[in-house]
Coordinates of C-alpha atoms in Angstrom, one line a residue:
X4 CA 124.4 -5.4 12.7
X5 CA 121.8 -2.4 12.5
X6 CA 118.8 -3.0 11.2
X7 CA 115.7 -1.0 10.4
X8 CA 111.9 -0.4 11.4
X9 CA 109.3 0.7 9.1
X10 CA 107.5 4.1 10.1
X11 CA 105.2 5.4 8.9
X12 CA 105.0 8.7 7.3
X13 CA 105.8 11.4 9.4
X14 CA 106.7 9.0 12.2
X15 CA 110.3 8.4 13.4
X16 CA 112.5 5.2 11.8
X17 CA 113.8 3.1 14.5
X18 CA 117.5 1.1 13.9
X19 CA 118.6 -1.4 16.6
X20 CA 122.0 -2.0 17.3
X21 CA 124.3 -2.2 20.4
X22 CA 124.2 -1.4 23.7
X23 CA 126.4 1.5 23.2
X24 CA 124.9 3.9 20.5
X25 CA 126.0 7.0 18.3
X26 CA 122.6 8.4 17.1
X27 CA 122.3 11.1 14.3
X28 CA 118.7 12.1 14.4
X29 CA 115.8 10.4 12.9
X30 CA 113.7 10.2 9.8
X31 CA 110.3 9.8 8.3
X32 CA 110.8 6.4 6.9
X33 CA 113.4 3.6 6.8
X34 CA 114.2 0.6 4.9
X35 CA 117.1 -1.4 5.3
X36 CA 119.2 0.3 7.1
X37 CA 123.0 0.7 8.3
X38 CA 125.6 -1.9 9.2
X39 CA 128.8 0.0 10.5
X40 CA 131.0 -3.0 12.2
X41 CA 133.2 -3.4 9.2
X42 CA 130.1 -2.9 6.8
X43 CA 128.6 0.3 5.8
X44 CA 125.2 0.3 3.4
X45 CA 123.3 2.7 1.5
X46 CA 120.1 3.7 3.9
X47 CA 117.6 3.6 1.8
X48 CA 114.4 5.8 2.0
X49 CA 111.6 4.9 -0.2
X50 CA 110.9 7.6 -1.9
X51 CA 113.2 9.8 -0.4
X52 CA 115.1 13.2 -1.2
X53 CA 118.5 14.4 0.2
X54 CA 119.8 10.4 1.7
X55 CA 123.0 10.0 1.1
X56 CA 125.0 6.2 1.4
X57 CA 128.4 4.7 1.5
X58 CA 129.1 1.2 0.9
X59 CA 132.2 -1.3 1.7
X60 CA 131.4 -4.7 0.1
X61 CA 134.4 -6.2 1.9
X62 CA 137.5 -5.9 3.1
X63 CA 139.8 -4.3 1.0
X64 CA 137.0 -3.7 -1.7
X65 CA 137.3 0.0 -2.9
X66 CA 134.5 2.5 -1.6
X67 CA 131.4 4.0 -3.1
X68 CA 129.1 6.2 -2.4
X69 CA 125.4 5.5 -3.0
X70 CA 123.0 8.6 -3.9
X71 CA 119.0 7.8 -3.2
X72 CA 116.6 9.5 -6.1
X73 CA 115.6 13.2 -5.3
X74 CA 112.0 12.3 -5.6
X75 CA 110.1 14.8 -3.8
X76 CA 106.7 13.1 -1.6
X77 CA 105.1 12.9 1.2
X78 CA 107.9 10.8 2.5
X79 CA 110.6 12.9 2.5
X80 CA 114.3 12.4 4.6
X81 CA 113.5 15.3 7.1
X82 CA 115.8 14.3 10.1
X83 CA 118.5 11.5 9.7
X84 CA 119.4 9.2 12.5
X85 CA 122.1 6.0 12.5
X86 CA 122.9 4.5 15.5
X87 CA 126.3 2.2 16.4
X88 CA 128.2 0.5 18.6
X89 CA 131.3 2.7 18.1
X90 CA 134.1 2.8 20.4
X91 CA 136.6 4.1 17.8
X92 CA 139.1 2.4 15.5
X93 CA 139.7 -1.0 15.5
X94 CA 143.1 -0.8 16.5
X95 CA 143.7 -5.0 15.5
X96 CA 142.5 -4.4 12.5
X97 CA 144.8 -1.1 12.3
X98 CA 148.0 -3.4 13.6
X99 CA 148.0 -5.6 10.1
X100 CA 147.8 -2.4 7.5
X101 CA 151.4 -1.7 6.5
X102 CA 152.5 1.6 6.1
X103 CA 151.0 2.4 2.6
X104 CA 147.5 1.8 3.8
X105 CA 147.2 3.3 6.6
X106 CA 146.6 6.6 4.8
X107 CA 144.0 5.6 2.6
X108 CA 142.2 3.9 5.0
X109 CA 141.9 7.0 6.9
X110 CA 140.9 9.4 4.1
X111 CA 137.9 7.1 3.4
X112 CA 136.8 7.2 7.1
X113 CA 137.4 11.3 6.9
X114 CA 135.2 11.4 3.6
X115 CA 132.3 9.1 5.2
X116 CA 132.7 12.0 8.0
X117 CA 132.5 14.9 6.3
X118 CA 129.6 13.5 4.4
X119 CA 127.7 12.9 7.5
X120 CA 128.5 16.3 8.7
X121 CA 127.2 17.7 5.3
X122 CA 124.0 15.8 5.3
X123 CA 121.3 18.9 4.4
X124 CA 119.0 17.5 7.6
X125 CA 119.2 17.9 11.4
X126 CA 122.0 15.1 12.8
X127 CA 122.0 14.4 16.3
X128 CA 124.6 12.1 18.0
X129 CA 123.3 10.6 20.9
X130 CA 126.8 8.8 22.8
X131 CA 125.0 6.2 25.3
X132 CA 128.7 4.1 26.2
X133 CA 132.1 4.9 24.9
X134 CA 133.0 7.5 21.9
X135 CA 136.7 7.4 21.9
X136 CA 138.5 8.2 18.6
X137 CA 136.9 8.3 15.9
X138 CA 133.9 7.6 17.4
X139 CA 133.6 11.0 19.1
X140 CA 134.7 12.5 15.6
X141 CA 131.4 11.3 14.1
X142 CA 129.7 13.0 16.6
X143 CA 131.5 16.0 16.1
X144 CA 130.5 15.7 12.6
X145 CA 126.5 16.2 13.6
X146 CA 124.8 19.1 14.6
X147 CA 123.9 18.5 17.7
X148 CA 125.3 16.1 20.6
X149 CA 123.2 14.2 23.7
X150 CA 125.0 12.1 26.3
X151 CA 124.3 10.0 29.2
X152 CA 126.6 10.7 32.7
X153 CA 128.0 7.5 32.6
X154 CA 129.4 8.2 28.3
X155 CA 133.0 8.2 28.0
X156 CA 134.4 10.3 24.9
X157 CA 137.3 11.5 23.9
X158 CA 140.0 11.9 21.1
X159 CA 142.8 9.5 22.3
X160 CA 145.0 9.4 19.8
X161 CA 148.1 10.9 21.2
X162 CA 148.3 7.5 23.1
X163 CA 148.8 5.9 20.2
X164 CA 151.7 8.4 19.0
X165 CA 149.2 9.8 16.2
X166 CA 146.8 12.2 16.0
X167 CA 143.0 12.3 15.2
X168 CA 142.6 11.7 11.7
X169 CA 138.7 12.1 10.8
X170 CA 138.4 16.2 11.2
X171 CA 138.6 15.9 15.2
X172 CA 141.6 18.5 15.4
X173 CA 139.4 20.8 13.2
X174 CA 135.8 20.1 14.4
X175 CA 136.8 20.0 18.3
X176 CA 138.2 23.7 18.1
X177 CA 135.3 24.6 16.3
X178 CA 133.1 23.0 19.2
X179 CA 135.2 23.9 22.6
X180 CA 137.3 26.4 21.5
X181 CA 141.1 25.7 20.6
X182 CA 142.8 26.2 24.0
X183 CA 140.4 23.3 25.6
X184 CA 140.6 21.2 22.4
X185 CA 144.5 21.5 22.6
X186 CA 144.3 20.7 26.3
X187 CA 142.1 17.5 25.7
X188 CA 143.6 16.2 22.1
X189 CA 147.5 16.9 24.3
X190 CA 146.4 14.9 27.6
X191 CA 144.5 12.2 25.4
X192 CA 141.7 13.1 28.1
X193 CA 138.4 11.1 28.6
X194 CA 135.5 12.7 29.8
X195 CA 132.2 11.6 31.1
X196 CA 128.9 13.2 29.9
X197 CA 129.2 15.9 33.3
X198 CA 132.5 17.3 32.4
X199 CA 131.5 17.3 28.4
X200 CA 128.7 19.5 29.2
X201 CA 131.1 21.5 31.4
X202 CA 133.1 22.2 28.1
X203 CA 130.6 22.5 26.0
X204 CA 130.9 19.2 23.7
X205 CA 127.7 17.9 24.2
X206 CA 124.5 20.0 24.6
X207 CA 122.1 17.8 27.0
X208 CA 123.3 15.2 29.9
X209 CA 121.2 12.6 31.4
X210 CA 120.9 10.4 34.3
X211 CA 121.4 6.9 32.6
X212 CA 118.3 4.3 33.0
X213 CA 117.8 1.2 33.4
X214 CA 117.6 0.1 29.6
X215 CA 121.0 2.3 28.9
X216 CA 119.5 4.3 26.4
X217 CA 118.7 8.1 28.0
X218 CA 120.4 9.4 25.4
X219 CA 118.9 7.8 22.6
X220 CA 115.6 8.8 23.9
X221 CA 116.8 12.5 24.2
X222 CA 117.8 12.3 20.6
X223 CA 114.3 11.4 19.8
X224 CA 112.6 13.5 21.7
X225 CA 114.7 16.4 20.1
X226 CA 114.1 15.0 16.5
X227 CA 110.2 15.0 17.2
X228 CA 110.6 18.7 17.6
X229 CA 112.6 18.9 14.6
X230 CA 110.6 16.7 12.2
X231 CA 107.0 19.3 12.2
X232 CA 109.3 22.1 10.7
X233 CA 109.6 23.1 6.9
X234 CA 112.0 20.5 5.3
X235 CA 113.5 23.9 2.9
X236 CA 113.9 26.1 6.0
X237 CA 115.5 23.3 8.1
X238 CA 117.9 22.7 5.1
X239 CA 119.1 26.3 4.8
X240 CA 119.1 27.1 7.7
X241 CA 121.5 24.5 8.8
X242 CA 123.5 25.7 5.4
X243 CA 123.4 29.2 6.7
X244 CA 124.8 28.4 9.8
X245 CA 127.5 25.8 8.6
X246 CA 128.8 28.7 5.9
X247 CA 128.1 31.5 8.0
X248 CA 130.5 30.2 11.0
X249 CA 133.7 29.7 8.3
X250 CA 133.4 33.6 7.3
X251 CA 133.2 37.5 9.1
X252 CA 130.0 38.7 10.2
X253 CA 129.5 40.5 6.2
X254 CA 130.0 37.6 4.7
X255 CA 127.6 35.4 7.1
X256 CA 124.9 38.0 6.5
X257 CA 124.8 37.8 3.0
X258 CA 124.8 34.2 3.1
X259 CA 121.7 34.4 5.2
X260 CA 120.5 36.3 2.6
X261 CA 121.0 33.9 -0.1
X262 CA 119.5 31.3 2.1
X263 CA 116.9 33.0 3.2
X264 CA 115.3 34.1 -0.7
X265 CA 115.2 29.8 -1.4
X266 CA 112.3 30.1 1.1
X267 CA 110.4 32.5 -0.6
X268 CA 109.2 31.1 -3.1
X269 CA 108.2 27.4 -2.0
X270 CA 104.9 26.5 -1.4
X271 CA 105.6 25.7 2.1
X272 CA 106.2 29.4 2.6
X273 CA 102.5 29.9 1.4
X274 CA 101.5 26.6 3.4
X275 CA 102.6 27.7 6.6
X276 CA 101.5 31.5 6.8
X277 CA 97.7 29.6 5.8
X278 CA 98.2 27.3 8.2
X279 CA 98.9 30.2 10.8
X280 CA 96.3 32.4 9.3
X281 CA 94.0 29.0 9.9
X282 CA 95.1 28.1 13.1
X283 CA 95.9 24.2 12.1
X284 CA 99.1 22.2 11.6
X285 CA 100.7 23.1 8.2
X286 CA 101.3 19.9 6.0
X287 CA 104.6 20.6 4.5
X288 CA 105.5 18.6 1.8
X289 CA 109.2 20.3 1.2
X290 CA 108.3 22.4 -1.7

């Protein structure tokens, strides 16, 4: 089970969990946090703006989704990280669903994907051990992926006479390009963090250490560059860019445009041309 560290604010949340990790980013403050072995919870941010949650109380208990209040502070969400031990499906559990639930169950996993994937904050998947399945389709779902050499990930599921089920056959094509995705989701290939970076999967490889966690660390260090930014530009921008890819180059501009006028009238506009004009940090409080 994943549980939480306090930060404070402005400092980056910490969640423990297994020795193989999916991380997506990292945030100002945590509470309780995540528990994604056959349990998902609401993360909570106190205050926070823009969290999003899904819960499962139990086994065949129908799904929620949780929605945090949009209280603007100091506090805000501004980069979101959850971290597993998640190799995929469990395939036993999969083996005693009958025909009829099969489907359902995998249109709730695909809408606790696409949720992530809309999050309106930075994600970052960091893939320490194995990301087979559906695993590597929730790192599709974030914006940016890290990877030790030793990873393994792939989408597997032709082995199992089915075919990815969580938006990998959309998102992969999207990432690679279709011929390489078609190649990969055909042979049911797994690849370590080298040849993902040869494809263009995953963004950054590392050397594993010793504690098995190069990746994680990556994913920090990239979210510490993240978290000093304007909370409103980070948002659109990733909205701009998400949008922008799905449309011709016309269209994409005047999305930009759209996104780009929500800046202009924040105070964090204001804050950081002072700030500049100042020479000093600017203290943006996502207004």
């Amino acid at each position: 089970m994943a549980a939480a560290a306090a930060a404070a604010p402005g400092a980056l949340g910490t969640l423990q969990a297994g020795r193989a990790r999916l991380v997506a980013a990292c945030c100002a403050r945590l509470g309780p946090g995540w528990r994604l072995s056959g349990s998902w919870t609401v993360p909570r941010v106190d205050p926070a703006i823009w969290a999003r949650g899904w819960t499962h109380a139990a086994v065949g208990a129908a799904w929620r989704r949780g929605y945090s209040s949009e209280v603007k502070t100091e506090d805000e969400l501004r980069v979101r990280y959850l971290e597993e031990e998640n190799r995929g499906a469990d395939l036993k559990e999969r083996v005693k669903m009958n025909s009829s639930e099969v489907g359902p169950f995998v249109s709730k996993i695909r809408a606790v994907i696409n949720e992530i994937a809309n999050l309106p904050v930075p994600t970052i998947a960091a893939i320490d051990g194995l990301a087979l399945g559906g695993g590597l389709e929730l790192a599709l779902a974030c914006d940016i992926r890290v990877a030790a050499s030793s990873a393994k990930m792939g989408l597997v599921e032709t082995k199992l006479a089915i075919i990815p089920g969580g938006g990998g056959t959309q998102r992969l094509p999207r990432a690679i390009g279709m011929s390489l995705a078609k190649e990969l989701i055909f042979s049911a290939r797994v690849l370590d963090g080298q040849a993902a970076k040869a494809v263009g999967l995953i963004s950054h490889v590392l050397e594993q250490n010793q504690e098995g966690d190069a990746a994680y660390r990556k994913a920090l260090d990239l979210a510490r560059e993240f978290l000093p930014q304007g909370p409103v530009a980070m948002r659109v921008a990733k909205l701009a860019i998400n949008q922008g890819m799905e449309v011709d180059l016309i269209t994409g501009l005047a999305i930009e445009e759209a996104c780009y006028a929500q800046t202009i009238p924040t105070k964090d506009r204001l804050e950081g041309l002072l700030a500049f004009k100042e020479k000093r940090t600017p203290r943006y409080k996502g207004e």
